[in-house]
Amino acid sequence: QLLESGGGLVQPGGSLRLSCAVSGSRFRDFAMSWVRRAPGKGLEWIAYINYSSRTLYYVDFVKGRFTISRDNSKNTLSLQMDNLRAADTAIYYCAKHSTAYALTPLDPFDIWGQGTVVTVS
Amino acid sequence: SYVLTQPPSVSVAPGTTATITCGGSDIGDKGVHWYQQRPGQAPVLVINYSTERPSGVPGRFSGSNSENTATLTISGVEDVDEADYYCQVWDRSSNHYVFGTGTKVTVL
């Protein structure tokens, strides 16, 4: 089970830190991603972190503004979002990748959280 | 960047077949994943690696992939299948996951 928190209302240029609490002892074995869905739009992948935190990928329009991280000792995934823009308004989901110890991120997302709402206004 | 194109909407009568396409350059060389998202809910994986159905997904869902088009087929559509559907691939050239534009399936 995945449970996001940390969403809310923030002014343009502000910051938020999203968290995703993961239940289950195998969190440390799987890559994780953040995905968002803006109002009236489709799903949009944001960021990826592999199981060991050694590999990170970001979609271009959040590079330099968002930082993905994980704490395997606390079963927690995070997304630090700085310099927020109105276009970042969305529901943000954390998602678990399906393959343990995957060397490359080809695998699908088999478990999703219910999402946390971020409003930039 | 890699683009995946889906029809915005598909309307079908209950018990008939819904076909949702996902167009992308040489997508047949990639593993395509499909997600269902009902209103107010989180996405759910319904097909992975183009043709595989995860445990618990009804048998009426199937997938195919060839050349420049991947397809999700829902046979014997039920009211509960009304949702948005998205295809997804990993694009190695950009190191990005890419979602399709999404298709809203309406059950008449």
PDB file of C-alpha atoms in Angstrom:
ATOM      1  CA  GLN A   1       0.000   0.000   0.000  1.00  0.00           C
ATOM      2  CA  LEU A   2       1.167   3.487  -0.852  1.00  0.00           C
ATOM      3  CA  LEU A   3      -0.034   6.623   0.953  1.00  0.00           C
ATOM      4  CA  GLU A   4       0.886  10.095  -0.269  1.00  0.00           C
ATOM      5  CA  SER A   5       0.870  13.219   1.856  1.00  0.00           C
ATOM      6  CA  GLY A   6       2.173  16.765   1.762  1.00  0.00           C
ATOM      7  CA  GLY A   7      -0.054  18.292  -0.887  1.00  0.00           C
ATOM      8  CA  GLY A   8      -1.764  21.632  -0.437  1.00  0.00           C
ATOM      9  CA  LEU A   9      -2.143  25.189  -1.652  1.00  0.00           C
ATOM     10  CA  VAL A  10       1.045  27.129  -2.369  1.00  0.00           C
ATOM     11  CA  GLN A  11       1.817  30.402  -4.100  1.00  0.00           C
ATOM     12  CA  PRO A  12       3.790  30.530  -7.349  1.00  0.00           C
ATOM     13  CA  GLY A  13       7.492  30.321  -6.597  1.00  0.00           C
ATOM     14  CA  GLY A  14       6.861  28.419  -3.377  1.00  0.00           C
ATOM     15  CA  SER A  15       7.875  24.928  -2.308  1.00  0.00           C
ATOM     16  CA  LEU A  16       6.235  21.713  -1.165  1.00  0.00           C
ATOM     17  CA  ARG A  17       7.587  18.346  -0.123  1.00  0.00           C
ATOM     18  CA  LEU A  18       5.479  15.323  -0.967  1.00  0.00           C
ATOM     19  CA  SER A  19       5.901  12.036   0.861  1.00  0.00           C
ATOM     20  CA  CYS A  20       4.809   8.513   0.029  1.00  0.00           C
ATOM     21  CA  ALA A  21       4.684   6.008   2.871  1.00  0.00           C
ATOM     22  CA  VAL A  22       5.025   2.439   1.684  1.00  0.00           C
ATOM     23  CA  SER A  23       3.866  -0.545   3.676  1.00  0.00           C
ATOM     24  CA  GLY A  24       5.689  -3.813   3.185  1.00  0.00           C
ATOM     25  CA  SER A  25       9.222  -4.951   3.878  1.00  0.00           C
ATOM     26  CA  ARG A  26      10.335  -5.072   0.255  1.00  0.00           C
ATOM     27  CA  PHE A  27      10.188  -1.341  -0.481  1.00  0.00           C
ATOM     28  CA  ARG A  28      13.977  -1.279  -0.764  1.00  0.00           C
ATOM     29  CA  ASP A  29      13.910  -3.800  -3.630  1.00  0.00           C
ATOM     30  CA  PHE A  30      11.871  -1.782  -6.123  1.00  0.00           C
ATOM     31  CA  ALA A  31      12.224   1.398  -8.127  1.00  0.00           C
ATOM     32  CA  MET A  32       9.608   4.110  -7.611  1.00  0.00           C
ATOM     33  CA  SER A  33       8.175   6.915  -9.709  1.00  0.00           C
ATOM     34  CA  TRP A  34       6.042  10.022  -9.304  1.00  0.00           C
ATOM     35  CA  VAL A  35       3.240  10.643 -11.798  1.00  0.00           C
ATOM     36  CA  ARG A  36       0.806  13.543 -11.959  1.00  0.00           C
ATOM     37  CA  ARG A  37      -2.515  14.352 -13.551  1.00  0.00           C
ATOM     38  CA  ALA A  38      -3.392  18.002 -14.061  1.00  0.00           C
ATOM     39  CA  PRO A  39      -7.061  19.075 -14.232  1.00  0.00           C
ATOM     40  CA  GLY A  40      -8.537  18.164 -17.591  1.00  0.00           C
ATOM     41  CA  LYS A  41      -5.324  16.493 -18.741  1.00  0.00           C
ATOM     42  CA  GLY A  42      -3.805  13.029 -18.872  1.00  0.00           C
ATOM     43  CA  LEU A  43      -1.213  11.149 -16.859  1.00  0.00           C
ATOM     44  CA  GLU A  44       2.274  12.607 -16.899  1.00  0.00           C
ATOM     45  CA  TRP A  45       5.378  10.841 -15.588  1.00  0.00           C
ATOM     46  CA  ILE A  46       7.542  13.149 -13.450  1.00  0.00           C
ATOM     47  CA  ALA A  47      10.479  11.345 -11.884  1.00  0.00           C
ATOM     48  CA  TYR A  48      12.107   7.951 -11.300  1.00  0.00           C
ATOM     49  CA  ILE A  49      14.438   6.606  -8.642  1.00  0.00           C
ATOM     50  CA  ASN A  50      15.908   3.121  -8.714  1.00  0.00           C
ATOM     51  CA  TYR A  51      15.955   0.795  -5.710  1.00  0.00           C
ATOM     52  CA  SER A  52      19.364   1.995  -4.477  1.00  0.00           C
ATOM     53  CA  SER A  53      18.909   5.724  -5.268  1.00  0.00           C
ATOM     54  CA  ARG A  54      21.884   5.554  -7.640  1.00  0.00           C
ATOM     55  CA  THR A  55      19.821   6.289 -10.757  1.00  0.00           C
ATOM     56  CA  LEU A  56      17.460   9.235 -11.050  1.00  0.00           C
ATOM     57  CA  TYR A  57      15.530  10.456 -14.068  1.00  0.00           C
ATOM     58  CA  TYR A  58      13.276  13.488 -14.484  1.00  0.00           C
ATOM     59  CA  VAL A  59      10.949  14.811 -17.121  1.00  0.00           C
ATOM     60  CA  ASP A  60      12.531  17.887 -18.704  1.00  0.00           C
ATOM     61  CA  PHE A  61      10.175  20.533 -17.366  1.00  0.00           C
ATOM     62  CA  VAL A  62      10.859  19.698 -13.710  1.00  0.00           C
ATOM     63  CA  LYS A  63      14.637  19.310 -13.933  1.00  0.00           C
ATOM     64  CA  GLY A  64      16.310  21.705 -11.550  1.00  0.00           C
ATOM     65  CA  ARG A  65      13.050  22.325  -9.676  1.00  0.00           C
ATOM     66  CA  PHE A  66      12.000  18.890  -8.383  1.00  0.00           C
ATOM     67  CA  THR A  67      14.116  16.341  -6.501  1.00  0.00           C
ATOM     68  CA  ILE A  68      13.141  12.727  -5.950  1.00  0.00           C
ATOM     69  CA  SER A  69      14.614  10.789  -3.038  1.00  0.00           C
ATOM     70  CA  ARG A  70      13.958   7.752  -0.878  1.00  0.00           C
ATOM     71  CA  ASP A  71      14.758   6.511   2.597  1.00  0.00           C
ATOM     72  CA  ASN A  72      14.759   2.728   2.530  1.00  0.00           C
ATOM     73  CA  SER A  73      15.141   2.555   6.306  1.00  0.00           C
ATOM     74  CA  LYS A  74      11.833   4.399   6.693  1.00  0.00           C
ATOM     75  CA  ASN A  75       9.994   2.968   3.668  1.00  0.00           C
ATOM     76  CA  THR A  76       9.455   6.493   2.395  1.00  0.00           C
ATOM     77  CA  LEU A  77       9.624   8.124  -1.019  1.00  0.00           C
ATOM     78  CA  SER A  78       9.781  11.908  -1.322  1.00  0.00           C
ATOM     79  CA  LEU A  79       9.436  14.617  -3.945  1.00  0.00           C
ATOM     80  CA  GLN A  80      10.828  18.046  -3.120  1.00  0.00           C
ATOM     81  CA  MET A  81       9.170  20.617  -5.370  1.00  0.00           C
ATOM     82  CA  ASP A  82      10.683  24.107  -5.570  1.00  0.00           C
ATOM     83  CA  ASN A  83       9.863  27.169  -7.656  1.00  0.00           C
ATOM     84  CA  LEU A  84       6.351  25.897  -8.247  1.00  0.00           C
ATOM     85  CA  ARG A  85       4.283  27.194 -11.139  1.00  0.00           C
ATOM     86  CA  ALA A  86       0.548  27.266 -11.812  1.00  0.00           C
ATOM     87  CA  ALA A  87       1.131  24.549 -14.428  1.00  0.00           C
ATOM     88  CA  ASP A  88       2.281  22.216 -11.624  1.00  0.00           C
ATOM     89  CA  THR A  89      -1.253  22.129 -10.220  1.00  0.00           C
ATOM     90  CA  ALA A  90      -2.246  18.457 -10.293  1.00  0.00           C
ATOM     91  CA  ILE A  91      -2.915  15.292  -8.361  1.00  0.00           C
ATOM     92  CA  TYR A  92       0.449  13.684  -7.641  1.00  0.00           C
ATOM     93  CA  TYR A  93       0.711   9.902  -7.398  1.00  0.00           C
ATOM     94  CA  CYS A  94       3.552   7.737  -6.207  1.00  0.00           C
ATOM     95  CA  ALA A  95       3.864   4.416  -7.991  1.00  0.00           C
ATOM     96  CA  LYS A  96       5.838   1.235  -7.369  1.00  0.00           C
ATOM     97  CA  HIS A  97       7.640  -0.462 -10.206  1.00  0.00           C
ATOM     98  CA  SER A  98       6.884  -4.130 -10.721  1.00  0.00           C
ATOM     99  CA  THR A  99      10.371  -5.664 -11.032  1.00  0.00           C
ATOM    100  CA  ALA A 100      12.755  -6.100  -8.114  1.00  0.00           C
ATOM    101  CA  TYR A 101      16.332  -4.947  -8.670  1.00  0.00           C
ATOM    102  CA  ALA A 102      15.552  -3.860 -12.234  1.00  0.00           C
ATOM    103  CA  LEU A 103      18.678  -2.706 -14.033  1.00  0.00           C
ATOM    104  CA  THR A 104      16.736  -0.499 -16.430  1.00  0.00           C
ATOM    105  CA  PRO A 105      13.331   1.160 -16.028  1.00  0.00           C
ATOM    106  CA  LEU A 106      11.361  -0.811 -18.581  1.00  0.00           C
ATOM    107  CA  ASP A 107       8.848  -2.239 -16.147  1.00  0.00           C
ATOM    108  CA  PRO A 108       5.288  -1.060 -15.448  1.00  0.00           C
ATOM    109  CA  PHE A 109       3.866   0.471 -12.288  1.00  0.00           C
ATOM    110  CA  ASP A 110       1.931  -2.240 -10.468  1.00  0.00           C
ATOM    111  CA  ILE A 111       0.855  -0.381  -7.323  1.00  0.00           C
ATOM    112  CA  TRP A 112      -0.258   3.250  -7.048  1.00  0.00           C
ATOM    113  CA  GLY A 113      -1.177   5.511  -4.191  1.00  0.00           C
ATOM    114  CA  GLN A 114      -4.464   7.405  -4.096  1.00  0.00           C
ATOM    115  CA  GLY A 115      -2.740  10.709  -4.798  1.00  0.00           C
ATOM    116  CA  THR A 116      -2.251  14.049  -3.090  1.00  0.00           C
ATOM    117  CA  VAL A 117      -3.539  17.337  -4.497  1.00  0.00           C
ATOM    118  CA  VAL A 118      -1.146  20.202  -5.202  1.00  0.00           C
ATOM    119  CA  THR A 119      -2.607  23.599  -6.071  1.00  0.00           C
ATOM    120  CA  VAL A 120      -0.321  26.443  -7.104  1.00  0.00           C
ATOM    121  CA  SER A 121      -2.182  29.741  -7.023  1.00  0.00           C
TER     122      SER A 121
ATOM    123  CA  SER B   1      10.714  13.415 -27.551  1.00  0.00           C
ATOM    124  CA  TYR B   2       8.750  10.237 -28.082  1.00  0.00           C
ATOM    125  CA  VAL B   3       5.016  10.740 -28.602  1.00  0.00           C
ATOM    126  CA  LEU B   4       2.190   8.258 -28.078  1.00  0.00           C
ATOM    127  CA  THR B   5      -1.112   9.138 -29.730  1.00  0.00           C
ATOM    128  CA  GLN B   6      -4.472   7.740 -28.641  1.00  0.00           C
ATOM    129  CA  PRO B   7      -8.012   8.554 -29.815  1.00  0.00           C
ATOM    130  CA  PRO B   8      -9.621  10.959 -27.327  1.00  0.00           C
ATOM    131  CA  SER B   9     -12.759   8.880 -26.947  1.00  0.00           C
ATOM    132  CA  VAL B  10     -14.358   5.544 -27.755  1.00  0.00           C
ATOM    133  CA  SER B  11     -18.040   4.774 -27.237  1.00  0.00           C
ATOM    134  CA  VAL B  12     -19.357   1.219 -27.143  1.00  0.00           C
ATOM    135  CA  ALA B  13     -22.536  -0.607 -26.208  1.00  0.00           C
ATOM    136  CA  PRO B  14     -22.419  -3.118 -23.361  1.00  0.00           C
ATOM    137  CA  GLY B  15     -21.367  -6.576 -24.489  1.00  0.00           C
ATOM    138  CA  THR B  16     -19.543  -5.331 -27.572  1.00  0.00           C
ATOM    139  CA  THR B  17     -15.832  -4.832 -28.164  1.00  0.00           C
ATOM    140  CA  ALA B  18     -13.832  -1.689 -27.435  1.00  0.00           C
ATOM    141  CA  THR B  19     -10.592  -1.190 -29.336  1.00  0.00           C
ATOM    142  CA  ILE B  20      -8.148   1.474 -28.138  1.00  0.00           C
ATOM    143  CA  THR B  21      -5.087   2.246 -30.225  1.00  0.00           C
ATOM    144  CA  CYS B  22      -1.758   3.748 -29.211  1.00  0.00           C
ATOM    145  CA  GLY B  23       0.382   5.036 -32.054  1.00  0.00           C
ATOM    146  CA  GLY B  24       4.100   5.603 -31.814  1.00  0.00           C
ATOM    147  CA  SER B  25       7.151   5.311 -34.025  1.00  0.00           C
ATOM    148  CA  ASP B  26       8.266   1.662 -34.065  1.00  0.00           C
ATOM    149  CA  ILE B  27       6.257   1.025 -30.916  1.00  0.00           C
ATOM    150  CA  GLY B  28       6.256  -2.634 -31.926  1.00  0.00           C
ATOM    151  CA  ASP B  29       9.861  -2.778 -30.704  1.00  0.00           C
ATOM    152  CA  LYS B  30       8.857  -1.635 -27.210  1.00  0.00           C
ATOM    153  CA  GLY B  31       7.031  -3.141 -24.266  1.00  0.00           C
ATOM    154  CA  VAL B  32       3.743  -1.300 -23.870  1.00  0.00           C
ATOM    155  CA  HIS B  33       1.849  -1.053 -20.597  1.00  0.00           C
ATOM    156  CA  TRP B  34      -1.839  -0.109 -20.302  1.00  0.00           C
ATOM    157  CA  TYR B  35      -3.583   1.520 -17.349  1.00  0.00           C
ATOM    158  CA  GLN B  36      -7.232   2.049 -16.493  1.00  0.00           C
ATOM    159  CA  GLN B  37      -8.235   5.072 -14.434  1.00  0.00           C
ATOM    160  CA  ARG B  38     -11.780   5.379 -13.209  1.00  0.00           C
ATOM    161  CA  PRO B  39     -13.009   8.822 -12.060  1.00  0.00           C
ATOM    162  CA  GLY B  40     -11.604   9.759  -8.670  1.00  0.00           C
ATOM    163  CA  GLN B  41      -9.438   6.656  -8.457  1.00  0.00           C
ATOM    164  CA  ALA B  42      -5.798   5.791  -8.933  1.00  0.00           C
ATOM    165  CA  PRO B  43      -4.654   4.149 -12.167  1.00  0.00           C
ATOM    166  CA  VAL B  44      -4.647   0.357 -12.353  1.00  0.00           C
ATOM    167  CA  LEU B  45      -2.359  -1.731 -14.559  1.00  0.00           C
ATOM    168  CA  VAL B  46      -4.433  -3.884 -16.936  1.00  0.00           C
ATOM    169  CA  ILE B  47      -1.867  -5.045 -19.525  1.00  0.00           C
ATOM    170  CA  ASN B  48       1.911  -5.159 -19.264  1.00  0.00           C
ATOM    171  CA  TYR B  49       4.611  -5.839 -21.835  1.00  0.00           C
ATOM    172  CA  SER B  50       2.072  -5.394 -24.635  1.00  0.00           C
ATOM    173  CA  THR B  51       0.179  -8.676 -24.185  1.00  0.00           C
ATOM    174  CA  GLU B  52       0.427  -9.897 -20.588  1.00  0.00           C
ATOM    175  CA  ARG B  53      -2.529  -9.632 -18.245  1.00  0.00           C
ATOM    176  CA  PRO B  54      -1.622  -9.131 -14.567  1.00  0.00           C
ATOM    177  CA  SER B  55      -3.179 -11.376 -11.975  1.00  0.00           C
ATOM    178  CA  GLY B  56      -6.694 -10.246 -11.082  1.00  0.00           C
ATOM    179  CA  VAL B  57      -7.396  -8.435 -14.353  1.00  0.00           C
ATOM    180  CA  PRO B  58     -10.484  -9.844 -16.106  1.00  0.00           C
ATOM    181  CA  GLY B  59      -9.934 -11.996 -19.164  1.00  0.00           C
ATOM    182  CA  ARG B  60     -11.875  -9.605 -21.379  1.00  0.00           C
ATOM    183  CA  PHE B  61      -8.793  -7.348 -21.464  1.00  0.00           C
ATOM    184  CA  SER B  62      -6.146  -8.198 -24.058  1.00  0.00           C
ATOM    185  CA  GLY B  63      -3.332  -6.421 -25.847  1.00  0.00           C
ATOM    186  CA  SER B  64      -1.335  -6.559 -29.042  1.00  0.00           C
ATOM    187  CA  ASN B  65       1.550  -4.613 -30.518  1.00  0.00           C
ATOM    188  CA  SER B  66       2.990  -4.404 -34.003  1.00  0.00           C
ATOM    189  CA  GLU B  67       4.971  -1.927 -36.058  1.00  0.00           C
ATOM    190  CA  ASN B  68       3.616   1.535 -35.191  1.00  0.00           C
ATOM    191  CA  THR B  69       0.454   0.662 -33.255  1.00  0.00           C
ATOM    192  CA  ALA B  70      -0.281  -1.003 -29.939  1.00  0.00           C
ATOM    193  CA  THR B  71      -3.871  -1.987 -29.183  1.00  0.00           C
ATOM    194  CA  LEU B  72      -5.889  -2.619 -26.047  1.00  0.00           C
ATOM    195  CA  THR B  73      -9.043  -4.657 -26.638  1.00  0.00           C
ATOM    196  CA  ILE B  74     -11.908  -5.015 -24.197  1.00  0.00           C
ATOM    197  CA  SER B  75     -14.200  -7.835 -25.271  1.00  0.00           C
ATOM    198  CA  GLY B  76     -17.713  -7.991 -23.878  1.00  0.00           C
ATOM    199  CA  VAL B  77     -17.531  -4.493 -22.400  1.00  0.00           C
ATOM    200  CA  GLU B  78     -19.223  -3.991 -19.037  1.00  0.00           C
ATOM    201  CA  ASP B  79     -20.432  -0.804 -17.368  1.00  0.00           C
ATOM    202  CA  VAL B  80     -17.506  -0.963 -14.925  1.00  0.00           C
ATOM    203  CA  ASP B  81     -15.080  -0.609 -17.830  1.00  0.00           C
ATOM    204  CA  GLU B  82     -16.080   3.030 -18.318  1.00  0.00           C
ATOM    205  CA  ALA B  83     -12.835   4.858 -17.568  1.00  0.00           C
ATOM    206  CA  ASP B  84      -9.820   6.607 -19.035  1.00  0.00           C
ATOM    207  CA  TYR B  85      -7.164   4.339 -20.535  1.00  0.00           C
ATOM    208  CA  TYR B  86      -3.498   5.172 -21.049  1.00  0.00           C
ATOM    209  CA  CYS B  87      -0.674   3.403 -22.828  1.00  0.00           C
ATOM    210  CA  GLN B  88       2.898   3.780 -21.556  1.00  0.00           C
ATOM    211  CA  VAL B  89       6.401   2.982 -22.730  1.00  0.00           C
ATOM    212  CA  TRP B  90       9.965   3.608 -21.595  1.00  0.00           C
ATOM    213  CA  ASP B  91      11.823   5.757 -24.124  1.00  0.00           C
ATOM    214  CA  ARG B  92      15.504   4.842 -23.982  1.00  0.00           C
ATOM    215  CA  SER B  93      16.609   7.774 -26.106  1.00  0.00           C
ATOM    216  CA  SER B  94      15.391  10.334 -23.565  1.00  0.00           C
ATOM    217  CA  ASN B  95      15.384   8.182 -20.402  1.00  0.00           C
ATOM    218  CA  HIS B  96      11.751   9.059 -19.872  1.00  0.00           C
ATOM    219  CA  TYR B  97       8.586   7.137 -19.301  1.00  0.00           C
ATOM    220  CA  VAL B  98       5.962   8.362 -21.756  1.00  0.00           C
ATOM    221  CA  PHE B  99       2.206   8.092 -21.375  1.00  0.00           C
ATOM    222  CA  GLY B 100      -0.200   8.205 -24.259  1.00  0.00           C
ATOM    223  CA  THR B 101      -2.662  11.058 -24.587  1.00  0.00           C
ATOM    224  CA  GLY B 102      -5.412   8.962 -23.037  1.00  0.00           C
ATOM    225  CA  THR B 103      -8.735   7.557 -24.266  1.00  0.00           C
ATOM    226  CA  LYS B 104     -12.055   7.982 -22.508  1.00  0.00           C
ATOM    227  CA  VAL B 105     -14.184   4.870 -22.909  1.00  0.00           C
ATOM    228  CA  THR B 106     -17.908   5.484 -22.597  1.00  0.00           C
ATOM    229  CA  VAL B 107     -20.313   2.569 -22.231  1.00  0.00           C
ATOM    230  CA  LEU B 108     -23.579   3.539 -23.872  1.00  0.00           C
TER     231      LEU B 108
END
